[in-house]
Amino acid sequence: MLKSFLEGLDGLTLECEARRGQACSLKDLESLRVEFLGRKGKLAGAMGALAQMGPEDKPAAGKKANEVKNALVALLESRQAELEALAAKDALSGFDPSLPGRRPACGSLHPVTLAMQEICEVLTGLGFEVVSGPEVENDWHNFEALNMPPDHPARDMQDTLYVSERMLLRTHTSPLQVRTMLSRKPPVAVIAPGKVYRRDSDLTHTPMFHQIEGLLVDKNVSMADLRGTLTAFVRQLFGAHTNVRFRPSFFPFTEPSAEVDISCMLCGGEGHVKGEPCRVCKKTGWVEILGCGMVDPNVFASVGYDPEAVSGFAFGLGVERVAMLKYGIGDLRMFFENDVRFLEQFS
Ligand code: PHE
């Protein structure tokens, strides 16, 4: 009993020695004093055992308790002296150690990057593999192989930025359909995220923006597969309650073609919010989110696939558009101004 009593007291001294340095103000130090030397403090607690000790042990125990008490007092007093000296020095230099520190600036991912990652995550989850290709393309991959011969009127749909006679900045990610099929045999299921460029600049268009292309080719792929895949994709991205509609449309490289609308996430497809016309869907209840269709046989022919043996679907969507809808961003220009007050909301 005596032995463990003495060891307990030594432990108190060691603990106090270790913790006194953490007291950074006289107030901290006072709490430490109460904790060790107060009426209900640690030393008083240890002394409780003294009452049950036999007369032969008491003198040694009492002596030790006194020594420890003196040691504790000395430790705390010396810390007090240190703190007072520091305070005097700070007062002289005007340094205030109690001021909060500066937070280091911390970066975050751009909302376009976030949307891109989210879209790719859903599509790779559905089994698509990510591929990439050059932003400076030739006319053949960007247009001709996609069923747009020179002078085809559909080339006017996309105002092209030319680098030279035959080279251009890709106007869409669809050349990746061509590059993929040229380098692989069917079946293929790929997505191609990346930057695209058009000679266009106003409130709702920027000369550079991001698209994600999708292509699936196999035996017996039908429009129903396209519809099922895109519906599953859109519901994973925007929520299970999202309604989807396919509207007939035209693209030279798909036949038939469609544009996909989803029910407006701001008004829930109602067309109005609290009696006000919805500004996101302009009262229609629907917002367009991607273009798609069944790969045109002429495209298969340009890459050497047999249109009799395989079929497939392709789709392309604008990433900025998805980000605006998902994160409720009203103005496209926000993405390119790099205002940190905007960007830091996505950290
Ligand atoms: N490339 C088309 C565009 O930029 C989108 C699209 C891709 C449409 C694939 C159909 C199939 O508008």
Tab-separated table of C-alpha atoms and ligand atoms in Angstrom:
chain	number	residue	atom	x	y	z
A	1	MET	CA	0.000	0.000	0.000
A	2	LEU	CA	2.770	2.406	0.944
A	3	LYS	CA	4.600	1.647	-2.254
A	4	SER	CA	1.660	2.394	-4.543
A	5	PHE	CA	0.870	5.525	-2.509
A	6	LEU	CA	4.398	6.848	-3.010
A	7	GLU	CA	4.348	5.992	-6.711
A	8	GLY	CA	1.014	7.743	-7.143
A	9	LEU	CA	2.480	10.916	-5.636
A	10	ASP	CA	5.532	10.775	-7.922
A	11	GLY	CA	3.133	10.414	-10.842
A	12	LEU	CA	1.434	13.653	-9.805
A	13	THR	CA	4.713	15.558	-9.908
A	14	LEU	CA	5.527	14.160	-13.337
A	15	GLU	CA	2.102	15.039	-14.705
A	16	CYS	CA	2.273	18.575	-13.382
A	17	GLU	CA	5.734	18.990	-14.858
A	18	ALA	CA	4.453	17.863	-18.254
A	19	ARG	CA	1.400	20.105	-18.243
A	20	ARG	CA	2.627	23.350	-16.764
A	21	GLY	CA	4.102	24.418	-20.122
A	22	GLN	CA	0.668	24.196	-21.722
A	23	ALA	CA	-0.687	26.871	-19.396
A	24	CYS	CA	-0.427	29.963	-21.581
A	25	SER	CA	-2.117	32.480	-19.324
A	26	LEU	CA	-2.477	33.135	-15.623
A	27	LYS	CA	-6.057	31.906	-15.942
A	28	ASP	CA	-4.902	28.548	-17.369
A	29	LEU	CA	-2.380	28.331	-14.580
A	30	GLU	CA	-4.998	28.944	-11.894
A	31	SER	CA	-7.153	26.091	-13.261
A	32	LEU	CA	-4.111	23.864	-13.172
A	33	ARG	CA	-3.454	24.863	-9.553
A	34	VAL	CA	-7.046	24.035	-8.588
A	35	GLU	CA	-6.801	20.728	-10.420
A	36	PHE	CA	-3.674	19.657	-8.514
A	37	LEU	CA	-3.716	21.523	-5.205
A	38	GLY	CA	-7.373	22.508	-4.699
A	39	ARG	CA	-9.540	21.168	-1.897
A	40	LYS	CA	-10.956	18.499	-4.215
A	41	GLY	CA	-7.802	18.352	-6.333
A	42	LYS	CA	-5.548	15.468	-7.280
A	43	LEU	CA	-3.223	15.788	-4.279
A	44	ALA	CA	-6.139	15.895	-1.832
A	45	GLY	CA	-7.556	12.816	-3.576
A	46	ALA	CA	-4.315	10.914	-3.123
A	47	MET	CA	-4.099	11.904	0.543
A	48	GLY	CA	-7.402	10.129	1.246
A	49	ALA	CA	-5.483	6.851	1.396
A	50	LEU	CA	-3.369	8.117	4.297
A	51	ALA	CA	-6.218	7.596	6.801
A	52	GLN	CA	-6.293	3.833	6.164
A	53	MET	CA	-2.546	3.382	6.636
A	54	GLY	CA	-0.998	1.588	9.584
A	55	PRO	CA	1.048	3.641	12.088
A	56	GLU	CA	4.296	2.134	10.755
A	57	ASP	CA	3.702	3.629	7.262
A	58	LYS	CA	2.207	6.961	8.154
A	59	PRO	CA	5.394	8.953	8.866
A	60	ALA	CA	7.009	8.077	5.529
A	61	ALA	CA	3.790	8.699	3.633
A	62	GLY	CA	3.172	12.045	5.299
A	63	LYS	CA	6.712	13.182	4.620
A	64	LYS	CA	6.419	12.288	0.948
A	65	ALA	CA	3.062	14.044	0.652
A	66	ASN	CA	4.622	17.224	2.008
A	67	GLU	CA	7.525	17.025	-0.396
A	68	VAL	CA	5.202	16.538	-3.346
A	69	LYS	CA	3.019	19.423	-2.295
A	70	ASN	CA	6.058	21.694	-2.122
A	71	ALA	CA	7.246	20.438	-5.496
A	72	LEU	CA	3.868	21.160	-7.081
A	73	VAL	CA	3.749	24.651	-5.601
A	74	ALA	CA	7.254	25.314	-6.889
A	75	LEU	CA	6.421	24.066	-10.384
A	76	LEU	CA	3.359	26.270	-10.665
A	77	GLU	CA	5.092	29.308	-9.208
A	78	SER	CA	7.984	29.044	-11.617
A	79	ARG	CA	5.517	28.833	-14.531
A	80	GLN	CA	3.793	31.937	-13.195
A	81	ALA	CA	7.099	33.772	-13.200
A	82	GLU	CA	7.715	32.670	-16.798
A	83	LEU	CA	4.276	33.856	-17.915
A	84	GLU	CA	4.706	37.209	-16.232
A	85	ALA	CA	8.070	37.692	-17.885
A	86	LEU	CA	6.598	36.842	-21.313
A	87	ALA	CA	3.660	39.198	-20.779
A	88	ALA	CA	6.021	42.026	-19.824
A	89	LYS	CA	8.056	41.406	-22.971
A	90	ASP	CA	4.941	41.314	-25.212
A	91	ALA	CA	3.652	44.502	-23.612
A	92	LEU	CA	6.927	46.216	-24.452
A	93	SER	CA	7.015	45.001	-28.075
A	94	GLY	CA	3.284	45.528	-28.705
A	95	PHE	CA	2.904	41.852	-29.719
A	96	ASP	CA	-0.454	40.398	-28.783
A	97	PRO	CA	-0.275	36.585	-28.663
A	98	SER	CA	-4.027	36.319	-28.127
A	99	LEU	CA	-4.866	37.592	-31.654
A	100	PRO	CA	-6.189	34.809	-33.924
A	101	GLY	CA	-3.756	33.633	-36.598
A	102	ARG	CA	-4.158	34.094	-40.367
A	103	ARG	CA	-5.888	31.208	-42.116
A	104	PRO	CA	-3.930	29.855	-45.076
A	105	ALA	CA	-5.794	30.308	-48.391
A	106	CYS	CA	-7.056	26.936	-49.557
A	107	GLY	CA	-7.884	25.943	-53.136
A	108	SER	CA	-10.951	24.052	-54.365
A	109	LEU	CA	-12.047	22.318	-57.545
A	110	HIS	CA	-13.730	24.444	-60.222
A	111	PRO	CA	-17.483	23.763	-60.576
A	112	VAL	CA	-16.936	22.664	-64.192
A	113	THR	CA	-14.350	20.141	-62.999
A	114	LEU	CA	-16.749	18.967	-60.296
A	115	ALA	CA	-19.602	18.497	-62.772
A	116	MET	CA	-17.245	16.740	-65.197
A	117	GLN	CA	-16.108	14.348	-62.475
A	118	GLU	CA	-19.653	13.627	-61.389
A	119	ILE	CA	-20.862	12.919	-64.926
A	120	CYS	CA	-17.879	10.664	-65.645
A	121	GLU	CA	-18.423	8.821	-62.381
A	122	VAL	CA	-22.034	7.998	-63.268
A	123	LEU	CA	-21.159	6.932	-66.819
A	124	THR	CA	-18.154	4.819	-65.862
A	125	GLY	CA	-20.485	3.246	-63.295
A	126	LEU	CA	-22.732	2.274	-66.225
A	127	GLY	CA	-19.736	0.630	-67.918
A	128	PHE	CA	-18.321	3.363	-70.193
A	129	GLU	CA	-14.552	3.797	-70.469
A	130	VAL	CA	-12.945	7.283	-70.601
A	131	VAL	CA	-10.963	8.194	-73.751
A	132	SER	CA	-9.412	11.464	-74.947
A	133	GLY	CA	-8.102	13.046	-78.121
A	134	PRO	CA	-6.583	16.239	-79.562
A	135	GLU	CA	-8.214	19.669	-79.275
A	136	VAL	CA	-6.559	20.737	-82.523
A	137	GLU	CA	-8.262	18.462	-85.047
A	138	ASN	CA	-8.315	18.059	-88.781
A	139	ASP	CA	-11.345	18.669	-90.915
A	140	TRP	CA	-11.805	14.981	-91.626
A	141	HIS	CA	-12.246	13.815	-87.991
A	142	ASN	CA	-14.305	16.844	-86.955
A	143	PHE	CA	-16.616	16.973	-90.000
A	144	GLU	CA	-16.105	14.720	-92.970
A	145	ALA	CA	-16.033	11.333	-91.243
A	146	LEU	CA	-19.101	12.472	-89.287
A	147	ASN	CA	-21.175	12.677	-92.450
A	148	MET	CA	-20.497	16.364	-93.057
A	149	PRO	CA	-18.763	16.680	-96.441
A	150	PRO	CA	-17.299	20.074	-97.446
A	151	ASP	CA	-20.099	22.539	-98.196
A	152	HIS	CA	-22.536	20.543	-96.057
A	153	PRO	CA	-24.930	23.135	-94.630
A	154	ALA	CA	-24.718	21.550	-91.163
A	155	ARG	CA	-21.190	22.946	-90.833
A	156	ASP	CA	-22.818	26.322	-90.343
A	157	MET	CA	-24.407	25.050	-87.126
A	158	GLN	CA	-21.008	25.369	-85.508
A	159	ASP	CA	-18.928	28.454	-86.209
A	160	THR	CA	-15.493	26.952	-86.554
A	161	LEU	CA	-12.166	28.420	-85.455
A	162	TYR	CA	-9.643	27.417	-88.125
A	163	VAL	CA	-5.932	27.081	-87.434
A	164	SER	CA	-5.028	26.496	-91.090
A	165	GLU	CA	-6.758	25.346	-94.268
A	166	ARG	CA	-7.348	21.775	-92.962
A	167	MET	CA	-6.756	22.162	-89.222
A	168	LEU	CA	-9.205	23.563	-86.702
A	169	LEU	CA	-10.086	23.684	-83.011
A	170	ARG	CA	-12.571	20.853	-82.552
A	171	THR	CA	-16.114	22.208	-82.446
A	172	HIS	CA	-17.421	19.195	-80.512
A	173	THR	CA	-16.156	15.999	-78.896
A	174	SER	CA	-17.724	13.876	-81.679
A	175	PRO	CA	-14.358	13.374	-83.490
A	176	LEU	CA	-13.652	11.001	-80.588
A	177	GLN	CA	-16.389	8.727	-81.975
A	178	VAL	CA	-14.338	8.523	-85.167
A	179	ARG	CA	-10.967	8.119	-83.460
A	180	THR	CA	-12.301	5.408	-81.143
A	181	MET	CA	-13.882	3.336	-83.909
A	182	LEU	CA	-10.772	3.663	-86.089
A	183	SER	CA	-8.573	2.266	-83.330
A	184	ARG	CA	-10.860	-0.430	-81.855
A	185	LYS	CA	-13.095	-3.225	-82.987
A	186	PRO	CA	-16.684	-3.373	-81.724
A	187	PRO	CA	-18.068	-3.674	-79.123
A	188	VAL	CA	-17.104	-0.231	-77.772
A	189	ALA	CA	-18.567	1.799	-74.911
A	190	VAL	CA	-16.599	5.018	-74.363
A	191	ILE	CA	-17.032	8.543	-73.075
A	192	ALA	CA	-14.818	11.458	-74.073
A	193	PRO	CA	-14.775	14.531	-71.815
A	194	GLY	CA	-12.970	17.648	-73.022
A	195	LYS	CA	-12.786	21.238	-74.210
A	196	VAL	CA	-14.419	22.348	-77.448
A	197	TYR	CA	-14.238	25.675	-79.307
A	198	ARG	CA	-16.660	27.770	-81.350
A	199	ARG	CA	-16.595	31.310	-82.737
A	200	ASP	CA	-19.347	32.418	-80.463
A	201	SER	CA	-19.426	34.816	-77.549
A	202	ASP	CA	-22.427	36.330	-75.805
A	203	LEU	CA	-24.401	36.002	-72.567
A	204	THR	CA	-25.019	32.297	-73.044
A	205	HIS	CA	-22.044	31.272	-75.232
A	206	THR	CA	-18.305	31.252	-74.630
A	207	PRO	CA	-15.640	30.511	-77.284
A	208	MET	CA	-14.446	27.546	-75.222
A	209	PHE	CA	-16.661	25.191	-73.264
A	210	HIS	CA	-16.746	21.550	-72.206
A	211	GLN	CA	-18.575	18.553	-73.601
A	212	ILE	CA	-18.788	14.881	-72.822
A	213	GLU	CA	-19.302	12.534	-75.740
A	214	GLY	CA	-20.668	9.029	-75.365
A	215	LEU	CA	-20.541	6.189	-77.880
A	216	LEU	CA	-21.791	2.638	-77.648
A	217	VAL	CA	-21.523	0.201	-80.550
A	218	ASP	CA	-22.365	-3.504	-80.524
A	219	LYS	CA	-24.607	-6.025	-82.240
A	220	ASN	CA	-28.310	-5.191	-82.000
A	221	VAL	CA	-28.105	-1.868	-80.163
A	222	SER	CA	-31.471	-0.120	-80.434
A	223	MET	CA	-33.056	3.236	-79.707
A	224	ALA	CA	-34.566	1.595	-76.620
A	225	ASP	CA	-31.017	0.991	-75.301
A	226	LEU	CA	-30.222	4.657	-75.902
A	227	ARG	CA	-33.354	5.727	-74.104
A	228	GLY	CA	-32.821	3.388	-71.161
A	229	THR	CA	-29.157	4.303	-70.745
A	230	LEU	CA	-29.714	8.057	-70.890
A	231	THR	CA	-32.732	7.917	-68.582
A	232	ALA	CA	-30.710	5.967	-65.996
A	233	PHE	CA	-27.811	8.408	-66.411
A	234	VAL	CA	-29.939	11.530	-65.998
A	235	ARG	CA	-31.733	10.131	-62.959
A	236	GLN	CA	-28.465	9.295	-61.242
A	237	LEU	CA	-27.165	12.778	-61.983
A	238	PHE	CA	-30.242	14.862	-61.170
A	239	GLY	CA	-32.257	12.607	-58.862
A	240	ALA	CA	-34.578	9.605	-59.204
A	241	HIS	CA	-37.718	11.748	-59.555
A	242	THR	CA	-36.405	13.491	-62.719
A	243	ASN	CA	-38.699	13.192	-65.762
A	244	VAL	CA	-37.091	12.709	-69.164
A	245	ARG	CA	-38.414	13.379	-72.654
A	246	PHE	CA	-36.903	12.715	-76.065
A	247	ARG	CA	-37.636	15.278	-78.786
A	248	PRO	CA	-36.928	14.493	-82.454
A	249	SER	CA	-33.986	16.546	-83.730
A	250	PHE	CA	-31.255	16.514	-86.349
A	251	PHE	CA	-27.526	15.801	-86.321
A	252	PRO	CA	-25.676	14.767	-89.513
A	253	PHE	CA	-23.893	11.896	-87.736
A	254	THR	CA	-26.935	10.277	-86.112
A	255	GLU	CA	-30.185	8.983	-87.576
A	256	PRO	CA	-32.679	9.170	-86.030
A	257	SER	CA	-31.585	11.996	-83.713
A	258	ALA	CA	-33.119	13.404	-80.579
A	259	GLU	CA	-32.621	16.063	-77.980
A	260	VAL	CA	-33.209	15.118	-74.378
A	261	ASP	CA	-35.053	17.389	-71.978
A	262	ILE	CA	-35.372	16.827	-68.261
A	263	SER	CA	-38.021	18.223	-65.950
A	264	CYS	CA	-36.818	21.570	-64.599
A	265	MET	CA	-35.105	21.116	-61.236
A	266	LEU	CA	-35.868	24.664	-60.104
A	267	CYS	CA	-39.672	24.552	-60.477
A	268	GLY	CA	-40.012	20.748	-60.464
A	269	GLY	CA	-41.578	20.862	-63.943
A	270	GLU	CA	-44.349	23.246	-62.862
A	271	GLY	CA	-43.119	26.179	-64.963
A	272	HIS	CA	-43.524	28.601	-62.096
A	273	VAL	CA	-42.133	29.115	-58.595
A	274	LYS	CA	-44.452	30.647	-55.969
A	275	GLY	CA	-46.598	32.184	-58.709
A	276	GLU	CA	-43.579	33.661	-60.558
A	277	PRO	CA	-42.616	32.305	-64.002
A	278	CYS	CA	-39.585	29.984	-63.663
A	279	ARG	CA	-36.429	31.687	-64.977
A	280	VAL	CA	-34.523	28.428	-65.591
A	281	CYS	CA	-37.025	26.686	-67.925
A	282	LYS	CA	-38.776	29.863	-69.081
A	283	LYS	CA	-42.192	28.576	-67.990
A	284	THR	CA	-41.979	25.350	-70.042
A	285	GLY	CA	-41.165	22.985	-67.155
A	286	TRP	CA	-38.418	21.342	-69.277
A	287	VAL	CA	-34.729	22.059	-69.850
A	288	GLU	CA	-32.640	20.666	-72.687
A	289	ILE	CA	-29.597	18.778	-71.558
A	290	LEU	CA	-28.139	16.707	-74.377
A	291	GLY	CA	-28.150	15.702	-78.031
A	292	CYS	CA	-28.135	12.068	-79.118
A	293	GLY	CA	-29.101	9.537	-81.745
A	294	MET	CA	-28.344	6.240	-83.470
A	295	VAL	CA	-24.966	6.275	-85.223
A	296	ASP	CA	-25.518	7.055	-88.932
A	297	PRO	CA	-24.491	4.211	-91.293
A	298	ASN	CA	-22.337	6.703	-93.208
A	299	VAL	CA	-20.254	7.239	-90.069
A	300	PHE	CA	-19.752	3.485	-89.708
A	301	ALA	CA	-18.698	3.392	-93.345
A	302	SER	CA	-16.048	6.118	-92.843
A	303	VAL	CA	-14.398	4.174	-90.004
A	304	GLY	CA	-14.661	0.748	-91.637
A	305	TYR	CA	-17.398	-0.737	-89.416
A	306	ASP	CA	-20.037	-2.825	-91.196
A	307	PRO	CA	-23.411	-1.028	-90.775
A	308	GLU	CA	-25.162	-4.334	-91.500
A	309	ALA	CA	-23.370	-6.092	-88.644
A	310	VAL	CA	-23.377	-3.494	-85.863
A	311	SER	CA	-25.439	-0.587	-84.620
A	312	GLY	CA	-24.883	1.978	-81.925
A	313	PHE	CA	-25.850	5.184	-80.246
A	314	ALA	CA	-23.999	8.401	-79.460
A	315	PHE	CA	-24.707	11.367	-77.254
A	316	GLY	CA	-23.089	14.672	-76.380
A	317	LEU	CA	-23.746	16.987	-73.488
A	318	GLY	CA	-22.536	20.402	-72.390
A	319	VAL	CA	-20.807	20.339	-69.022
A	320	GLU	CA	-21.279	24.048	-68.179
A	321	ARG	CA	-24.996	23.575	-68.740
A	322	VAL	CA	-25.134	20.616	-66.362
A	323	ALA	CA	-23.129	22.561	-63.758
A	324	MET	CA	-25.488	25.555	-64.039
A	325	LEU	CA	-28.534	23.343	-63.555
A	326	LYS	CA	-27.033	21.234	-60.786
A	327	TYR	CA	-25.522	24.047	-58.744
A	328	GLY	CA	-28.146	26.701	-59.577
A	329	ILE	CA	-25.734	29.071	-61.345
A	330	GLY	CA	-27.609	31.735	-63.306
A	331	ASP	CA	-24.834	33.214	-65.427
A	332	LEU	CA	-22.399	31.324	-67.675
A	333	ARG	CA	-19.757	34.028	-67.316
A	334	MET	CA	-19.245	33.140	-63.631
A	335	PHE	CA	-17.298	30.061	-64.723
A	336	PHE	CA	-14.653	32.074	-66.525
A	337	GLU	CA	-14.204	35.140	-64.332
A	338	ASN	CA	-12.297	33.255	-61.633
A	339	ASP	CA	-13.731	35.376	-58.845
A	340	VAL	CA	-12.608	33.589	-55.687
A	341	ARG	CA	-15.801	34.593	-53.861
A	342	PHE	CA	-17.699	32.492	-56.420
A	343	LEU	CA	-15.189	29.644	-56.575
A	344	GLU	CA	-14.738	29.210	-52.843
A	345	GLN	CA	-18.406	28.252	-52.515
A	346	PHE	CA	-17.502	24.926	-54.114
A	347	SER	CA	-14.791	23.909	-51.665
B	1	PHE	N1	-21.875	16.898	-81.301
B	1	PHE	C1	-23.199	17.381	-81.043
B	1	PHE	C2	-23.119	18.873	-80.670
B	1	PHE	O1	-22.041	19.342	-80.359
B	1	PHE	C3	-23.876	16.622	-79.931
B	1	PHE	C4	-24.149	15.204	-80.285
B	1	PHE	C5	-23.232	14.221	-79.996
B	1	PHE	C6	-25.341	14.847	-80.883
B	1	PHE	C7	-23.487	12.890	-80.316
B	1	PHE	C8	-25.612	13.546	-81.206
B	1	PHE	C9	-24.693	12.567	-80.922
B	1	PHE	O2	-24.089	19.574	-80.669
